[in-house]
Coordinates of C-alpha atoms in Angstrom, one line a residue:
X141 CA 32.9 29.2 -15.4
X142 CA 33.7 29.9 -12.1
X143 CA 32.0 31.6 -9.2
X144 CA 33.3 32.7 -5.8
X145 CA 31.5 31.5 -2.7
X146 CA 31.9 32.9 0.5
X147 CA 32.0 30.4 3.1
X148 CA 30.9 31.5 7.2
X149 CA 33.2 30.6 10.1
X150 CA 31.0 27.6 11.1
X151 CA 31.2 25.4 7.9
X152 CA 35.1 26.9 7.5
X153 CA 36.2 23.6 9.4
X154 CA 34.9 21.4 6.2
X155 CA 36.3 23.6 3.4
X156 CA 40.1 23.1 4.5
X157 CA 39.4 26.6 6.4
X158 CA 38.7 28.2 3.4
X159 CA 36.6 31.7 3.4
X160 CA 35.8 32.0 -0.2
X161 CA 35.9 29.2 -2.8
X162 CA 35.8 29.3 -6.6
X163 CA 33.5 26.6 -7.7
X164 CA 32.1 26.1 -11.2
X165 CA 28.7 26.0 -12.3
X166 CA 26.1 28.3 -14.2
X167 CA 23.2 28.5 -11.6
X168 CA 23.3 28.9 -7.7
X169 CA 22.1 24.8 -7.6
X170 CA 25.4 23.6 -9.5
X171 CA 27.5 25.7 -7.7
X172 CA 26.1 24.1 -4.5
X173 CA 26.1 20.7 -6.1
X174 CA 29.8 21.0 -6.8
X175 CA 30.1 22.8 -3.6
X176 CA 29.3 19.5 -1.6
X177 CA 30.8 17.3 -4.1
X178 CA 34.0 18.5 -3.4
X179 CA 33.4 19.3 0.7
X180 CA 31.3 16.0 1.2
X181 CA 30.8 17.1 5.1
X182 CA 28.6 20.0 3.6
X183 CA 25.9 17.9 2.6
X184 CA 24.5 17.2 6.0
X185 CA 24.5 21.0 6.5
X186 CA 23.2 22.3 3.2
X187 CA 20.6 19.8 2.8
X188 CA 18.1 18.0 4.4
X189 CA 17.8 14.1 3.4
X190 CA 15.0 15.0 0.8
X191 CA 17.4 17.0 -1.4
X192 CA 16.3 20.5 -0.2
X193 CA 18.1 23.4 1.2
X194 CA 17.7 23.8 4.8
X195 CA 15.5 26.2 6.1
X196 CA 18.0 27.5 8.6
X197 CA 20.5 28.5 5.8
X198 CA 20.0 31.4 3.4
X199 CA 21.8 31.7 0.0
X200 CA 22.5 35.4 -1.4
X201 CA 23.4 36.4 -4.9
X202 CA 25.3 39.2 -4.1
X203 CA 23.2 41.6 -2.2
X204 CA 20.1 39.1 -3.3
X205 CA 18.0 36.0 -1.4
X206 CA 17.6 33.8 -4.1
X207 CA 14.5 32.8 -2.2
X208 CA 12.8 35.7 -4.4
X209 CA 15.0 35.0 -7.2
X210 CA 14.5 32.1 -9.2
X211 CA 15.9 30.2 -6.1
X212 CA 18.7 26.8 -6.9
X213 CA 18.0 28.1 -10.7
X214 CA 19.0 31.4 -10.5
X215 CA 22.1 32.3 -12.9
X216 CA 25.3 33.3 -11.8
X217 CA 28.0 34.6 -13.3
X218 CA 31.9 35.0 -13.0
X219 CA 31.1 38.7 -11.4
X220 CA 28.7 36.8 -9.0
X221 CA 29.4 36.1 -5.3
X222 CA 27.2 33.3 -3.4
X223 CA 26.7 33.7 0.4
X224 CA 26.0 31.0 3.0
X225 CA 24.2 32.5 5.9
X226 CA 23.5 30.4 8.2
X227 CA 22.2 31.1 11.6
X228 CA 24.4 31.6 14.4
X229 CA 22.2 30.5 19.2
X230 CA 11.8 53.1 12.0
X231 CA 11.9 56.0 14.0
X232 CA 9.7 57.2 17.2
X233 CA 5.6 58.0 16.9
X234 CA 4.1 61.2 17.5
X235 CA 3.1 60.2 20.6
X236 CA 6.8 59.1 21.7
X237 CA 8.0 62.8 20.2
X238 CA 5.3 64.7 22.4
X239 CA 6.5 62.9 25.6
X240 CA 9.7 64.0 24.9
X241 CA 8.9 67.4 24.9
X242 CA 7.6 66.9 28.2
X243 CA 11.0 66.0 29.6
X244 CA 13.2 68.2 31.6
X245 CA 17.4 67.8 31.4
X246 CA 19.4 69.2 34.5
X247 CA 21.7 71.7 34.4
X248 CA 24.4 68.8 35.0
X249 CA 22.8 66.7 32.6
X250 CA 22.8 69.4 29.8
X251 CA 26.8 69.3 30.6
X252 CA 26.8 65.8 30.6
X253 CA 25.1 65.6 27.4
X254 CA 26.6 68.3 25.7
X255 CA 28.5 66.9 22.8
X256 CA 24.9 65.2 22.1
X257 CA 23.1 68.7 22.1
X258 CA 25.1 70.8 19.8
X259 CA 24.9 67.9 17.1
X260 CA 21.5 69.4 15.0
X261 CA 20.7 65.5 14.4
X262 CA 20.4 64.9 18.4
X263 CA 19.9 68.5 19.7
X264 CA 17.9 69.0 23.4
X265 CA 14.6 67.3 21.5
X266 CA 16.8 64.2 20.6
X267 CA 18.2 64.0 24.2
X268 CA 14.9 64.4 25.6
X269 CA 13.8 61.3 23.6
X270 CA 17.1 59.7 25.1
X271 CA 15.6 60.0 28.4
X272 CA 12.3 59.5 27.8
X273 CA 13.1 55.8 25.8
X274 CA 12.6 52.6 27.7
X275 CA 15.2 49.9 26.4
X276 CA 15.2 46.3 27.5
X277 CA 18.5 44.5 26.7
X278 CA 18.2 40.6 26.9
X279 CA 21.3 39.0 28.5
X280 CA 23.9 41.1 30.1
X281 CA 26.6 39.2 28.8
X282 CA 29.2 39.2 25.7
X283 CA 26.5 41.5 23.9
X284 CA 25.0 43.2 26.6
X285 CA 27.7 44.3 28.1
X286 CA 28.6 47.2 25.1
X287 CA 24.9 48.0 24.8
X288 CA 24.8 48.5 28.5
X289 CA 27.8 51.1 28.9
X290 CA 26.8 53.1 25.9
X291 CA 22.9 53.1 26.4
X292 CA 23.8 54.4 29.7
X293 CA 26.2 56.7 28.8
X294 CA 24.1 58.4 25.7
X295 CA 21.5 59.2 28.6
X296 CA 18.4 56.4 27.4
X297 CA 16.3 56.9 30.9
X298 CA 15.3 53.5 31.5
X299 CA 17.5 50.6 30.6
X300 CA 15.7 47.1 31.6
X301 CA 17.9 44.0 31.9
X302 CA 16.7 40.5 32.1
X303 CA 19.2 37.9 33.2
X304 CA 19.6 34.9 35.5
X305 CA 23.4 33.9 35.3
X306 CA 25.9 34.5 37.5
X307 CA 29.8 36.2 36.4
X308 CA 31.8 33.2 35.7
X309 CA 36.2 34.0 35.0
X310 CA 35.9 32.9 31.8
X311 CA 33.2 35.8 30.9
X312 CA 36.2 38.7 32.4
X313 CA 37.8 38.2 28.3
X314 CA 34.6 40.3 26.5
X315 CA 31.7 41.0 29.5
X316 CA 33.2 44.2 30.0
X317 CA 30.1 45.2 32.2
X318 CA 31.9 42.5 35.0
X319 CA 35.3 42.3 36.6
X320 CA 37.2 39.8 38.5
X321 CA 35.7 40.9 42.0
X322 CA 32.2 40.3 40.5
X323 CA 33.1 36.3 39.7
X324 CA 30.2 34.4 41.6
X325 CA 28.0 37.1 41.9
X326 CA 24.7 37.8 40.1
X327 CA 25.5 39.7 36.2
X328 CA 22.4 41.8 37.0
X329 CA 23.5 43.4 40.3
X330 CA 27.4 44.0 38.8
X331 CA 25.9 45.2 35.4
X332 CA 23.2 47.5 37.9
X333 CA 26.4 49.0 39.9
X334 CA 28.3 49.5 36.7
X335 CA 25.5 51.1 34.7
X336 CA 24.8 53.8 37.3
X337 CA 28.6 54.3 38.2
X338 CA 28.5 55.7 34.5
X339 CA 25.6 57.5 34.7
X340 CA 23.5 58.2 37.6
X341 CA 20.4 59.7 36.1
X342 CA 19.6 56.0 34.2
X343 CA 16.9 53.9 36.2
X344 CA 18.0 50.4 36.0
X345 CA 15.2 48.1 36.2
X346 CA 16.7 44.0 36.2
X347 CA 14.9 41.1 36.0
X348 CA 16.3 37.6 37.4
X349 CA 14.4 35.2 35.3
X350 CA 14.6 33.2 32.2
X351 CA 12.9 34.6 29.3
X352 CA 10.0 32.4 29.1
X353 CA 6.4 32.4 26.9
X354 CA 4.8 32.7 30.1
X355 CA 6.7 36.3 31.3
X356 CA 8.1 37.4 27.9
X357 CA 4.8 39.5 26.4
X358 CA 4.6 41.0 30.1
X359 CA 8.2 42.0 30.2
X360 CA 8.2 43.8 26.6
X361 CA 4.8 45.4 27.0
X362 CA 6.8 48.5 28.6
X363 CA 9.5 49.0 26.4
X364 CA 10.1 50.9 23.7
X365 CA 12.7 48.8 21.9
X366 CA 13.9 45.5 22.7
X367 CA 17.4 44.6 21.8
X368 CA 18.4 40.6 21.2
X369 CA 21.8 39.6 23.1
X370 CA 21.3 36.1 23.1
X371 CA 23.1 32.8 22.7
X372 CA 20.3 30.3 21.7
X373 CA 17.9 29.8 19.2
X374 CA 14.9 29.2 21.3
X375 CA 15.5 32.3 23.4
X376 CA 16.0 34.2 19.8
X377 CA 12.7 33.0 17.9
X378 CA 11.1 34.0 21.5
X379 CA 11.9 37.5 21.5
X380 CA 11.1 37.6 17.9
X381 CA 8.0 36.5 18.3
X382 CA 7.1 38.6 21.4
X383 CA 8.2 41.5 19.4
X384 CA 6.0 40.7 16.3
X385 CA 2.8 40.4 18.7
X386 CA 3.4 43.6 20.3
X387 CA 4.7 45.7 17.5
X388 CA 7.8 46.6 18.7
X389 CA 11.5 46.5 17.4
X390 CA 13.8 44.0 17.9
X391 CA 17.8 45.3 17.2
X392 CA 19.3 41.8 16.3
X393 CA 22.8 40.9 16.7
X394 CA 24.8 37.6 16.6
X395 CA 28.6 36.6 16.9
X396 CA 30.5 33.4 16.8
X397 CA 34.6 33.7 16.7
X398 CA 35.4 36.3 14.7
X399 CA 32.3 36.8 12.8
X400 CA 29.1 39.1 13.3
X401 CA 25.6 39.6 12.3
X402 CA 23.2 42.9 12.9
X403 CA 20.2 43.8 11.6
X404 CA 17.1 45.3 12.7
X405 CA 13.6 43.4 12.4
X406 CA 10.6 45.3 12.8
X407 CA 7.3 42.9 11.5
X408 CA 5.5 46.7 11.0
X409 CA 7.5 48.0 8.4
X410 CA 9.8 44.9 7.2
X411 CA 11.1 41.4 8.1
X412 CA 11.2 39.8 10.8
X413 CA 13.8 36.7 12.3
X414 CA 11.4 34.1 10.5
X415 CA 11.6 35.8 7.2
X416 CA 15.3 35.2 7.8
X417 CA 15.6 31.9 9.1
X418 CA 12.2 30.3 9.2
X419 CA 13.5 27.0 10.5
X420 CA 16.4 26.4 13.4
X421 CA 18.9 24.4 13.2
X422 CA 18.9 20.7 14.6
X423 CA 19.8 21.1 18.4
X424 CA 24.1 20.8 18.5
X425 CA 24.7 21.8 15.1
X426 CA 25.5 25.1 15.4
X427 CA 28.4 25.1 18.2
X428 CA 28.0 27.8 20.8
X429 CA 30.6 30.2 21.8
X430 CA 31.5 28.1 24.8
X431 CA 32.3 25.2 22.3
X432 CA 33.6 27.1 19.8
X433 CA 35.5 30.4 21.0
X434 CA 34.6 34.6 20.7
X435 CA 37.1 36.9 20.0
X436 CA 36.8 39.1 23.0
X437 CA 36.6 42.2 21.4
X438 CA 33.9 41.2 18.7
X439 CA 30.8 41.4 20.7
X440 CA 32.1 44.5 21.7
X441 CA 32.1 46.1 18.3
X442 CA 28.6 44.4 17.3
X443 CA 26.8 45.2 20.4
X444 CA 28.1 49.2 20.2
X445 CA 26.5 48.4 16.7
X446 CA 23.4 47.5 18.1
X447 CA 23.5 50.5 20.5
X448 CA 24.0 52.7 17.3
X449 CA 20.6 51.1 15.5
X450 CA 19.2 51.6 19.1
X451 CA 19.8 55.4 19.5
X452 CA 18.8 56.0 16.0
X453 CA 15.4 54.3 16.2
X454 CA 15.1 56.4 19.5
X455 CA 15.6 59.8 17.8
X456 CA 14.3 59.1 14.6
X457 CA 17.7 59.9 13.1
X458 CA 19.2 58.1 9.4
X459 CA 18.5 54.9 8.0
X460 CA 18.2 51.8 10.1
X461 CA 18.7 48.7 9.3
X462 CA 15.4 47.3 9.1
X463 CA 15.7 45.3 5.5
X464 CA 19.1 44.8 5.8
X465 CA 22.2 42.2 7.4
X466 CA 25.4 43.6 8.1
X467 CA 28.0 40.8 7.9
X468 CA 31.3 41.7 10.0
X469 CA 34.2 39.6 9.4
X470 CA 37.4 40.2 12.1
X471 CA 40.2 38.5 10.4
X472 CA 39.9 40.4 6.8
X473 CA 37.8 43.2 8.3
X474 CA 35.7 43.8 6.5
X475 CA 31.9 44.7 6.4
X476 CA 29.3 43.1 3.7
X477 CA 25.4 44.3 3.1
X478 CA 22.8 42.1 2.2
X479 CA 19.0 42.7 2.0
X480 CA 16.5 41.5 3.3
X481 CA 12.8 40.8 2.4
X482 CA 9.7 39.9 4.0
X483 CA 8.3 36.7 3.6
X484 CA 4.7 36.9 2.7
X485 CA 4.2 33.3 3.5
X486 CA 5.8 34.3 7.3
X487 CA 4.3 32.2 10.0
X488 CA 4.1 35.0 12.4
X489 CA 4.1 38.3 10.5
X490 CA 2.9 37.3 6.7
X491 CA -0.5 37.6 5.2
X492 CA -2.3 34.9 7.0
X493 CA -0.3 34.2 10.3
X494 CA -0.5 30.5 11.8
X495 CA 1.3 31.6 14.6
X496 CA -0.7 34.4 16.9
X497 CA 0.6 33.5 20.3
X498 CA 3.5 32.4 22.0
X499 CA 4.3 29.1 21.8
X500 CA 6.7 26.5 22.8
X501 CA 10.2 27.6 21.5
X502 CA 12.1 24.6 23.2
X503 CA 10.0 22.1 21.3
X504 CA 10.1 24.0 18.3
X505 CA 14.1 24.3 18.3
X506 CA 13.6 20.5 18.5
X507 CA 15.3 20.6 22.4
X508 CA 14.3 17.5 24.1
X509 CA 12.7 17.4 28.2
X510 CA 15.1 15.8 30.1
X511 CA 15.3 12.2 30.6
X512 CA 14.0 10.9 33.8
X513 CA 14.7 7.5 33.3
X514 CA 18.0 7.6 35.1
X515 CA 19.1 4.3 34.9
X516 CA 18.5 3.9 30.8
X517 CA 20.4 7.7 30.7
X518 CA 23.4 6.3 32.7
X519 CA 24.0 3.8 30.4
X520 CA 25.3 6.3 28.1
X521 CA 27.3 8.1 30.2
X522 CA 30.6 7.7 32.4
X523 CA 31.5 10.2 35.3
X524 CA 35.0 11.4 35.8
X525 CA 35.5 9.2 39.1
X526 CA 34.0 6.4 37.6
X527 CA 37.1 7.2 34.7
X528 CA 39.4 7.7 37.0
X529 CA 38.7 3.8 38.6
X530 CA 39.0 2.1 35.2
X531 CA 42.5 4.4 34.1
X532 CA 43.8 3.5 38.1
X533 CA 43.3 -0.7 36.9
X534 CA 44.5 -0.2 33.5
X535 CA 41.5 -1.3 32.0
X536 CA 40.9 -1.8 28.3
X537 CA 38.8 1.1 26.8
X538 CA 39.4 3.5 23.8
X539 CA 39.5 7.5 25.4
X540 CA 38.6 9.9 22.3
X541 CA 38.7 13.2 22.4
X542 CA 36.5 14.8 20.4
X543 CA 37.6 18.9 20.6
X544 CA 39.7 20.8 18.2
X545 CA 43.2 20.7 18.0
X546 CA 44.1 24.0 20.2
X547 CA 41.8 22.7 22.8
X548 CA 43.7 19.6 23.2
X549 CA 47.1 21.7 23.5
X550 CA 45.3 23.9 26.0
X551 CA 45.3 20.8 28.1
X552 CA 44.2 17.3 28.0
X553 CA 43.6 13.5 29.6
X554 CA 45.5 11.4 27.0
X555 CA 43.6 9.5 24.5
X556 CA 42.9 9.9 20.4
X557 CA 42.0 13.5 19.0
X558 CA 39.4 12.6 16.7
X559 CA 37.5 16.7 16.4
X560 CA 33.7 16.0 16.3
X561 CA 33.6 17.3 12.5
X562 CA 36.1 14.6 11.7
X563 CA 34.7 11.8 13.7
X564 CA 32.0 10.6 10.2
X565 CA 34.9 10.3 8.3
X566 CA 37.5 8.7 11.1
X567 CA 34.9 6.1 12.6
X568 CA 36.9 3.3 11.0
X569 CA 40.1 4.1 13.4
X570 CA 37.9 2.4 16.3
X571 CA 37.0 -0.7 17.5
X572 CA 33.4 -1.8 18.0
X573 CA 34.1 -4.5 20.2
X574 CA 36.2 -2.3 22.9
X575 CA 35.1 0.0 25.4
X576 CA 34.3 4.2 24.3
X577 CA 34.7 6.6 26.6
X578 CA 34.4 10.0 24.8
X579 CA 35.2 13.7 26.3
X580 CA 35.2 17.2 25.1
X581 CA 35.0 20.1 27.6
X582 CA 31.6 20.1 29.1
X583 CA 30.5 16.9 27.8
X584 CA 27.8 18.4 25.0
X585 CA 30.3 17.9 22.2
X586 CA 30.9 14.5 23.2
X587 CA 27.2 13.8 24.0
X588 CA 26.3 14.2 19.8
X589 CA 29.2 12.1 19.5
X590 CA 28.5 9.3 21.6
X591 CA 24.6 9.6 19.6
X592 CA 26.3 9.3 16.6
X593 CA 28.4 6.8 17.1
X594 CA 25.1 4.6 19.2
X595 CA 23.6 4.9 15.8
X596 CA 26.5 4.1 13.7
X597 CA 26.7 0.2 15.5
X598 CA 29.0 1.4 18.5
X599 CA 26.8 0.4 21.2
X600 CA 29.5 0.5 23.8
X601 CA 30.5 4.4 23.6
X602 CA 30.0 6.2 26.4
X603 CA 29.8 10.2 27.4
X604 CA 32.3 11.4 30.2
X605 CA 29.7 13.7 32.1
X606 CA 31.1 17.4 32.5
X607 CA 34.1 16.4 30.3
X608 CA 37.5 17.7 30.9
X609 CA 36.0 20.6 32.9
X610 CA 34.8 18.2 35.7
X611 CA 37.6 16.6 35.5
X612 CA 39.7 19.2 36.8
X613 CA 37.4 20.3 39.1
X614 CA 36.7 16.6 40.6
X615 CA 39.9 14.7 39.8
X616 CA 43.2 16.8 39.1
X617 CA 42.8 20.4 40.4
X618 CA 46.2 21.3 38.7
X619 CA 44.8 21.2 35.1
X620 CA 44.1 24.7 33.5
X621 CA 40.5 25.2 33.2
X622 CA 39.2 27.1 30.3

């Protein structure tokens, strides 16, 4: 009996790029056991060496975490679907609806507003609570970039924005809050200038920092809603926490190529990111959207999504998504439901928390302190002048490349493409007596590869620091840069 199992754009690259796959078996535990018995490079992120499922992974039955099933023994049929979900990096009080009603629009902004106001679901109380709401967005990047413009543009008063990068080119294809005369400058000033040349009556209120336990309870304490635009899991279990501890919403939303998540987690009346994902993934598992590519357009579609749970919460207006994932998929658009539950054996908001402040979300995402040993860190790694010395005398090494396949056509140094998800399998094409040198484009690809292969008996691989990037930069300008 088969079942169909939908397969997320991460693992994709170890099912032959295969979305859904029809896999025999009568419970969820066969299925998966057949699963990885046909995809062997599954194992390693399904299971952890004891046998178990991950913690960062999530199995659905339909509509249906298994996890309050009857878990690897739950039955399936041939009208079941299994899910891999995998992580990818309630209305306003009393008290909120009286302030409101304290609020004054101006003659211009009742024009401004006007499609808003003769909509009975917003009317002048709803826009009142627009401009009385206090909004922090969290990066004003990929996703904060959509929730910016429209928060702004709906009329929320107070939009709060913390951020400490700079615009970079290659954030022009979906930061839609920056353009090209903004490259080099600070993301909060440009996304301050573009936020107010949309509206003029929202008080922008930026904050140059990295979210940190130390500043992150003092940040959210005055704001209504808290919206999640990051790109790493530390950051992520970070603001959920924060968000837990202070009662306060958290609109949730992910992307990674062409796929997206949202939800809403709110610990007061439903789950919260733990329930989801109580564990992260190990450090470099789950490739980044620098490593492995966003459509430009799809955080712009999840983040107006997360503006849309945003506004809602604000006027107290339909059904949010507090209990429930929205899965987006760009390439078959298409939009999937699942639910979710609270977990009453949550570390942070079940019946008997362990976790009651902030703690430390590096160490906890299993993200080592840097190495200040230099010399023993050098030994792993090669810079691109030092490179450049041993390609000018013709020296004997192996170069691997260890990107996909359109990055290599993109542009390259020479060498074997060997794509980091093959390399378990393709170790046997090099030469543990010869010289390693492996790049990718920044040099973290390459850096779990030369670990892997250190472990694996090739004690002379080597990391080119700042991969192909730095190369370019340092050693042939001419190279595209990416």
């Amino acid at each position: 009996m088969s079942v169909k199992v939908f397969i997320p754009t991460p693992l994709r690259a170890f099912t032959e790029k295969r979305d859904t796959v029809e896999v025999d078996g009568k419970t969820v535990g066969e299925v998966l056991k057949n699963l990885v018995s046909r995809y062997q490079p599954l194992q390693q992120h399904l299971y952890q060496d004891n046998g178990a499922l991950r913690g960062y992974v999530n199995i659905y039955v339909n509509e249906e975490d298994i996890r309050y099933l009857a878990k690897e023994k739950t039955p399936v049929g041939e009208k079941d679907a299994i899910s891999i979900i995998p992580s990818i990096a309630g209305g306003k009080d009393d008290e909120a609806h009286g302030i409101a009603h304290e609020v004054l629009l101006s003659n211009d902004e009742v024009l401004r507003y006007s499609r808003h106001l003769i909509m009975p679901e917003v009317g002048m109380l709803g826009q009142k609570k627009l401009k009385a709401a206090k909004v922090l967005l969290i990066g004003a990047g990929g996703l904060g970039s959509p929730l910016g413009l429209y928060l702004a543009a709906a009329g929320v008063g107070k939009i709060g924005i913390v951020d400490f990068d700079v615009v970079d080119a290659t954030n022009l294809q979906r930061q839609v809050l920056h353009s090209t005369g903004d490259v080099g400058r600070s993301k909060l000033e440009s996304a301050r200038e573009t936020i107010n040349g949309i509206n003029p009556y929202i008080n922008v209120e930026t904050f140059e920092t990295r979210l940190t336990s130390e500043n992150a309870l003092d940040l959210f304490a005055g704001y209504d809603v808290i919206v999640d635009g990051t790109d790493n899991f530390p950051t992520r279990y970070l603001v959920n926490d924060a968000c837990v501890l202070l009662g306060k919403p958290n609109v949730y939303g992910s992307i990674f190529r062409f796929d997206g998540q949202v939800t809403v987690f709110d610990a007061r009346q439903g789950p919260c990111y733990r329930c989801l994902y109580p564990a992260p993934p190990p450090p470099g598992l789950v490739p980044s959207c620098a490593e492995g590519g966003v459509l430009g357009v799809l955080p712009g579609i999840v983040g107006t999504l997360q503006a849309l749970e945003t506004i809602k919460l604000i006027i107290g207006q339909g059904d949010s998504l507090v209990g429930r994932l929205v899965l987006f998929d760009a390439l078959k658009f298409t939009f999937r439901e699942l639910k979710l539950r609270k977990n009453p054996e949550c570390p942070i908001c079940g019946s008997a928390p362990s976790i009651t402040s902030l703690i430390d979300y590096e160490l906890f995402c299993g993200i080592e302190p840097p190495v200040h040993d230099e010399e023993s860190h050098r030994q792993f790694e090669i810079t691109v002048e030092e490179l450049k010395r041993r390609m000018d005398r013709n020296d004997d090494f192996i170069l691997v490349d260890v990107r996909e396949p359109h990055e290599f056509e993109i542009v390259n140094i020479g060498g074997r493409l060997v794509p980091l998800a093959d390399l378990p399998n393709r170790m046997n094409e090099l030469d543990l007596s010869r010289d390693i040198v492996v790049y990718c484009k920044s040099g973290a690809r390459s850096g779990r590869a030369v670990n892997f292969l250190r472990t694996s008996g090739f004690t002379r691989a080597k990391n080119l620091v700042g991969g192909i990037d730095a190369w370019a930069q340092k050693i042939d300008p001419r190279l595209p840069r990416y």
